[in-house]
Short mmCIF file of C-alpha atoms in Angstrom, two decimals:
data_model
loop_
_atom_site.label_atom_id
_atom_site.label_comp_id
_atom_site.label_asym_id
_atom_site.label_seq_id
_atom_site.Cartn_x
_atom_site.Cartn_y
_atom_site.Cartn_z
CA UNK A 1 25.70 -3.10 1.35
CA UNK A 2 25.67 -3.07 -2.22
CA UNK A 3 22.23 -4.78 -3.91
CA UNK A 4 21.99 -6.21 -7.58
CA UNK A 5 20.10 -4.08 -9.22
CA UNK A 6 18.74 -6.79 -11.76
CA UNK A 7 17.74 -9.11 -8.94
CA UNK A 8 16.07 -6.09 -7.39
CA UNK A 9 13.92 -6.03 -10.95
CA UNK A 10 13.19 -8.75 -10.85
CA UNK A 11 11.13 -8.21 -8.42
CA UNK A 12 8.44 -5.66 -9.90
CA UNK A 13 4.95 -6.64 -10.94
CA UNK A 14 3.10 -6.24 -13.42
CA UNK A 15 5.62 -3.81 -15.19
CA UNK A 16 5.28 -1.18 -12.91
CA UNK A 17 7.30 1.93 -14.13
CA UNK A 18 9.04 2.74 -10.51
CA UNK A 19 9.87 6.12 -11.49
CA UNK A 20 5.35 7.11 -11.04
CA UNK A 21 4.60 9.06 -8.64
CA UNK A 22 1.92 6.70 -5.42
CA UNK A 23 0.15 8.17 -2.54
CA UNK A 24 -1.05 6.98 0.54
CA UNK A 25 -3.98 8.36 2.48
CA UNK A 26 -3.44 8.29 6.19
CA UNK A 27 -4.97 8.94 9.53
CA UNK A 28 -2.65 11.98 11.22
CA UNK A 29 -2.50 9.91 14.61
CA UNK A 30 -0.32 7.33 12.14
CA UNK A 31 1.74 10.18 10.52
CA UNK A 32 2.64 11.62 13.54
CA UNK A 33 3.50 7.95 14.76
CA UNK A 34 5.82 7.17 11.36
CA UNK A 35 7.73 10.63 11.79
CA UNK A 36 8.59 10.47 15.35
CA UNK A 37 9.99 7.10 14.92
CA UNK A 38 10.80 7.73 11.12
CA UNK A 39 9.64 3.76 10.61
CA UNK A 40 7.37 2.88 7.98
CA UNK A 41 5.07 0.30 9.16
CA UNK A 42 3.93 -2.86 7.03
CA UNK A 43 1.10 -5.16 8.83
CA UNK A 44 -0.48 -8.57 7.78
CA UNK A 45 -2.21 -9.23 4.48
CA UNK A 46 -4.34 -11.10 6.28
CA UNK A 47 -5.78 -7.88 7.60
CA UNK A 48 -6.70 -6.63 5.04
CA UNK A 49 -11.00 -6.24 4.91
CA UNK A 50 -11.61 -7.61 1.11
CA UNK A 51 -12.87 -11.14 1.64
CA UNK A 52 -10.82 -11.95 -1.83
CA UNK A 53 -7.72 -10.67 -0.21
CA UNK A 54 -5.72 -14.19 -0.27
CA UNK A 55 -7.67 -15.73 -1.99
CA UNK A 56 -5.34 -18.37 -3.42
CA UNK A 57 -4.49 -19.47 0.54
CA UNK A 58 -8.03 -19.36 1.37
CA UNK A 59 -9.05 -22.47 -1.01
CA UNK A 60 -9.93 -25.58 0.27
CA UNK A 61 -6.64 -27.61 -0.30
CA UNK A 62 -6.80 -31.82 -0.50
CA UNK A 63 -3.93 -33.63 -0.35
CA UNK A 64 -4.15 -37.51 -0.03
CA UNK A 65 -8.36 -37.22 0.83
CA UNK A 66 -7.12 -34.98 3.74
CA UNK A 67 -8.29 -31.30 4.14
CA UNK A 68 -5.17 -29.19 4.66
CA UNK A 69 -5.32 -25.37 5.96
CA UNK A 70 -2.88 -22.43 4.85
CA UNK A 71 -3.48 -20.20 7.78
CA UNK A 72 -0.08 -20.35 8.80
CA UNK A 73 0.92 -19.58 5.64
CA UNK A 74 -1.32 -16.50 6.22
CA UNK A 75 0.50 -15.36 9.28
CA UNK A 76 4.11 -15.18 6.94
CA UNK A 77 2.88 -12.42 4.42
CA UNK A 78 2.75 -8.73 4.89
CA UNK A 79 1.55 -6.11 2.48
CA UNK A 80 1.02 -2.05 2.03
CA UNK A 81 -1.28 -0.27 -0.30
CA UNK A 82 -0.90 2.29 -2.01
CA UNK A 83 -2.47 4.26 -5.06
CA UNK A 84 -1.56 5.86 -8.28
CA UNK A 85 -4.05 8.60 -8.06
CA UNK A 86 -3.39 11.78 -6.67
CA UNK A 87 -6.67 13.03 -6.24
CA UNK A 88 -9.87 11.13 -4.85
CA UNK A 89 -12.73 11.52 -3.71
CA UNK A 90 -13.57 8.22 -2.24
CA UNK A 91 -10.28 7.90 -0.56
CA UNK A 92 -10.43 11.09 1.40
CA UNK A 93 -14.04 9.79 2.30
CA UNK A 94 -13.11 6.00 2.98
CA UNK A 95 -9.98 7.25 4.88
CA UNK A 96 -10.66 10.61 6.56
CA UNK A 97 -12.87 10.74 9.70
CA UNK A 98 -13.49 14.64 10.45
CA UNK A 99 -15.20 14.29 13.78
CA UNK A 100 -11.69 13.36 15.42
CA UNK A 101 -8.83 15.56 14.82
CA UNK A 102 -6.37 12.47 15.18
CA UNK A 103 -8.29 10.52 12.23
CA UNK A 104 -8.20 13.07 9.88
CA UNK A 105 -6.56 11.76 6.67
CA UNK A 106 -3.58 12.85 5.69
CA UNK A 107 -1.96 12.02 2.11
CA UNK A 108 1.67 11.48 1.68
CA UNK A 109 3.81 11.33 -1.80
CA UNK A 110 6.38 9.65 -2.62
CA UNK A 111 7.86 7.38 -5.52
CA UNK A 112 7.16 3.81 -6.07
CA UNK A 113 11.12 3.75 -6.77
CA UNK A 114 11.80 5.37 -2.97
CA UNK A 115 8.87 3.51 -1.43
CA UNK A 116 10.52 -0.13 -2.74
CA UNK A 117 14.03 1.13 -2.02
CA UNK A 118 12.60 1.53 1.90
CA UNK A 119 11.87 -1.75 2.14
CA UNK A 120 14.24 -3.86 -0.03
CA UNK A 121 17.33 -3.32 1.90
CA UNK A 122 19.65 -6.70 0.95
CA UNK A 123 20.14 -9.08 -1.54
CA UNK A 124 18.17 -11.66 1.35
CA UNK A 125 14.80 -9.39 -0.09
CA UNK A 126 15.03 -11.17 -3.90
CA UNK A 127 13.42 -14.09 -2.10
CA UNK A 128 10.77 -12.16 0.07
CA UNK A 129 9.90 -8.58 -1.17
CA UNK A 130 8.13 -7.18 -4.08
CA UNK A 131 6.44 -3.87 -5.83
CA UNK A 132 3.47 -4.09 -8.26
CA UNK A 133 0.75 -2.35 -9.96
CA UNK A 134 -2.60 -4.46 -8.89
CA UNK A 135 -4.27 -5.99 -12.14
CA UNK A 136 -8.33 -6.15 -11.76
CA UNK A 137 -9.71 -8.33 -13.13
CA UNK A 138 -13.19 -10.57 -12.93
CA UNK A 139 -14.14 -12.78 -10.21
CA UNK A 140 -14.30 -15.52 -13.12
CA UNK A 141 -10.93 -15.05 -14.27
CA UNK A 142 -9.63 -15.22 -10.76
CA UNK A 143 -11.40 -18.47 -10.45
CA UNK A 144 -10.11 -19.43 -14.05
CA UNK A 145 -6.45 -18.27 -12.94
CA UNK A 146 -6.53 -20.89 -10.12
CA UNK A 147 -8.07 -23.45 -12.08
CA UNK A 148 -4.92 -23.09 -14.65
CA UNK A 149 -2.05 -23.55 -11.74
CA UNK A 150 -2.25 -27.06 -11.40
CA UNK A 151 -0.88 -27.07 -8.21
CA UNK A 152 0.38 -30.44 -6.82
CA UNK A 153 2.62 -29.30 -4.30
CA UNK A 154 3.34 -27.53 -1.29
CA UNK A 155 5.84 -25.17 -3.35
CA UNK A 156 3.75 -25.28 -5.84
CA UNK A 157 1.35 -23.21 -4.03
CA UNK A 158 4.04 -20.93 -2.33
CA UNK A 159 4.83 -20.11 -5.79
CA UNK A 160 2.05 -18.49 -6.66
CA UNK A 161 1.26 -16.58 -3.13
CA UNK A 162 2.62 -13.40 -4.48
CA UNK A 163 1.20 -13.23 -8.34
CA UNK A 164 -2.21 -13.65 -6.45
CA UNK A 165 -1.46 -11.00 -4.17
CA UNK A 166 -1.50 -8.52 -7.34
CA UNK A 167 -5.36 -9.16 -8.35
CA UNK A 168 -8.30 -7.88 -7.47
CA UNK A 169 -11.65 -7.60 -8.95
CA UNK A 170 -13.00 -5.09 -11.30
CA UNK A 171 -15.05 -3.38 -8.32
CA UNK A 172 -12.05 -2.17 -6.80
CA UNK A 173 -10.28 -1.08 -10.01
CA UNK A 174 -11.01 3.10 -8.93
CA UNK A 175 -8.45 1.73 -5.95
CA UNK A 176 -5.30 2.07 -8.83
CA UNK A 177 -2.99 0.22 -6.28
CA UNK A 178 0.19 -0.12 -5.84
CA UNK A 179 1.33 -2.69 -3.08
CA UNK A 180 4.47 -4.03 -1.49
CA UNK A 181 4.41 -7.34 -0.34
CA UNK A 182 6.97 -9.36 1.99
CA UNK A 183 6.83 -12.81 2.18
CA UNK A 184 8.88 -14.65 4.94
CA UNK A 185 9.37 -18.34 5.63
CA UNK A 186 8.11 -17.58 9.13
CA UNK A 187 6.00 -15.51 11.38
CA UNK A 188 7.96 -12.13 11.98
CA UNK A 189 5.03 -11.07 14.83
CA UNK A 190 2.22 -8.00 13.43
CA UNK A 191 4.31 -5.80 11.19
CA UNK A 192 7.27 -5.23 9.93
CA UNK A 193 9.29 -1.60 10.38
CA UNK A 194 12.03 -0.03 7.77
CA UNK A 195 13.80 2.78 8.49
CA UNK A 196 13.10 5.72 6.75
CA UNK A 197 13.99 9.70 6.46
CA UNK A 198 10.86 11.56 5.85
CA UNK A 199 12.03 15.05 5.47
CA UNK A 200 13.46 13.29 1.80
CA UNK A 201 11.32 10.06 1.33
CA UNK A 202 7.95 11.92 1.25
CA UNK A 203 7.47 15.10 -1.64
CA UNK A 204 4.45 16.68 0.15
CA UNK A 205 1.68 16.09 3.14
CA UNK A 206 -1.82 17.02 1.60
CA UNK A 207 -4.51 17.52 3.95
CA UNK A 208 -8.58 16.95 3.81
CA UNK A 209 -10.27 19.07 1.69
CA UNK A 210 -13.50 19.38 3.78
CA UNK A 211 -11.75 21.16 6.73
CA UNK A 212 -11.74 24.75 7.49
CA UNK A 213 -8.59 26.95 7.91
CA UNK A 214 -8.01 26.84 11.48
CA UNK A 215 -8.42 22.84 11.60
CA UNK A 216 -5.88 22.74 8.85
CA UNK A 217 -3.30 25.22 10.57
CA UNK A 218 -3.39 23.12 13.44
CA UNK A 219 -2.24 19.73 11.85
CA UNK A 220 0.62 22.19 9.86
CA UNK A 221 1.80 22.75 13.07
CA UNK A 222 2.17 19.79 14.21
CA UNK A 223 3.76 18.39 10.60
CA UNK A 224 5.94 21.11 11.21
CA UNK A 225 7.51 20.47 14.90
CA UNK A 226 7.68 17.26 13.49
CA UNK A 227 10.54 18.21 11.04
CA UNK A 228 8.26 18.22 8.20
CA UNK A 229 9.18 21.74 5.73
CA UNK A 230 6.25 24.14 5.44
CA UNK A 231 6.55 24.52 2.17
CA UNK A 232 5.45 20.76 1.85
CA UNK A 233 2.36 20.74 3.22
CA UNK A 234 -0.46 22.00 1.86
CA UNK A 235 -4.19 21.79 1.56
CA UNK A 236 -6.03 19.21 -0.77
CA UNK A 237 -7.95 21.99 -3.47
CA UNK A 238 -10.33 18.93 -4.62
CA UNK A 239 -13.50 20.67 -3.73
CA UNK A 240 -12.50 24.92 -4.44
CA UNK A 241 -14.58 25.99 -7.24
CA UNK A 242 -13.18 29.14 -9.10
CA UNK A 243 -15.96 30.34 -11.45
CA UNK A 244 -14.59 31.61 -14.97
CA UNK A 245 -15.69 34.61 -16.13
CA UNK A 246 -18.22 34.58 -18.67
CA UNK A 247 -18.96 38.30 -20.77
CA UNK A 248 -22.50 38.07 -22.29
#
């Protein structure tokens, strides 16, 4: 089915330039789970550990002296992050548990072009799904953000569920995130799967730094009876120190 392309712009936040490179740094056990189904897996924003993570539903809404909630609201919005930065330290850290083989990080490439092409499949997606950059900013300009919507309405608010969705505060700003985020009009159950081919959709599989050779030949193996090329994976060189030689 063909899709308007300048609907489909529409669509991306905060200018993001969808031709960058993002990464995502996962646990193998969910690798191995996304290639033998070749489904990429979107859960709830609403998961999502930040306590200012929805912060716009989480407000204490009056409407006619009455105290309204947004939780189902809550329950209608999914989300993925990912992160402009190729390298990090804290992610392999925050991300990478190297007691259990299965929880050892693993960190995918792709394009923030093929990553929103995966999940906007139909013209139906100009009302639900988007790609951004995430803008950080301070927890007083969030406050002064929400203070500046005047909201009135129950559209009003639905409105502005998705611009919120793209801030964060400063603390998080060594995150450089990229999300998607799908908005429904109705609970679609705990996540949401595309299809995807990821022999072409993913450029390379990096693996942990910290481990030793034979850990990392092991999970190569099993990228590799998993259809994934050798010649894509490849060992994170974050902490290999090559000293220079210096003639005195």
């Amino acid at each position: 089915m063909a899709i308007n392309d300048y609907f489909k712009m529409q669509r991306v936040i905060n200018g993001l330039d969808l031709s960058r490179p993002v990464y995502k740094y996962i646990p193998l056990k969910y690798v191995i789970t996304m290639l033998k189904t070749q489904k990429l897996y979107v859960g709830k924003v609403k998961k999502w550990e930040d306590t200012y993570e929805n912060f716009l539903l989480k407000q204490d809404f009056v409407y006619d002296n009455r105290h309204l909630s947004a939780d189902n609201l809550m329950d209608q919005i999914y989300g993925q992050c990912w992160t402009l930065l190729s390298e990090s330290d804290a992610m392999w850290r925050i991300y990478s548990n190297l007691s259990k083989m299965n929880d050892i990080a693993i960190r995918i490439k792709t394009t923030a072009q093929r990553l929103f092409d995966a999940v906007y499949t139909s013209d139906d997606c100009m009302a639900t799904t988007s790609i951004g950059s995430v803008e950080y900013v301070y927890k007083k300009e969030i406050l002064q953000w929400i203070k500046e919507l005047h909201m009135h309405t129950a559209q009003d608010i639905g409105n502005n569920i998705v611009p919120s969705l793209y801030k964060k505060r400063k603390p998080f700003s060594h995150e450089s995130e990229v999300r998607i985020i799908i908005m429904h009009d109705q609970d679609m159950g705990e996540g949401l799967s595309y299809d995807i081919t990821p022999a072409t959709m993913f450029d390379d599989f990096v693996i942990d730094p910290r481990l030793d050779t034979s850990t990392v030949n092991k999970i190569a193996k099993k990228l590799i009876n998993l259809g994934i090329n050798v010649n894509k994976i490849k060992q994170s060189q974050l902490y290999t120190f090559t000293p220079s030689l210096i003639k005195l």
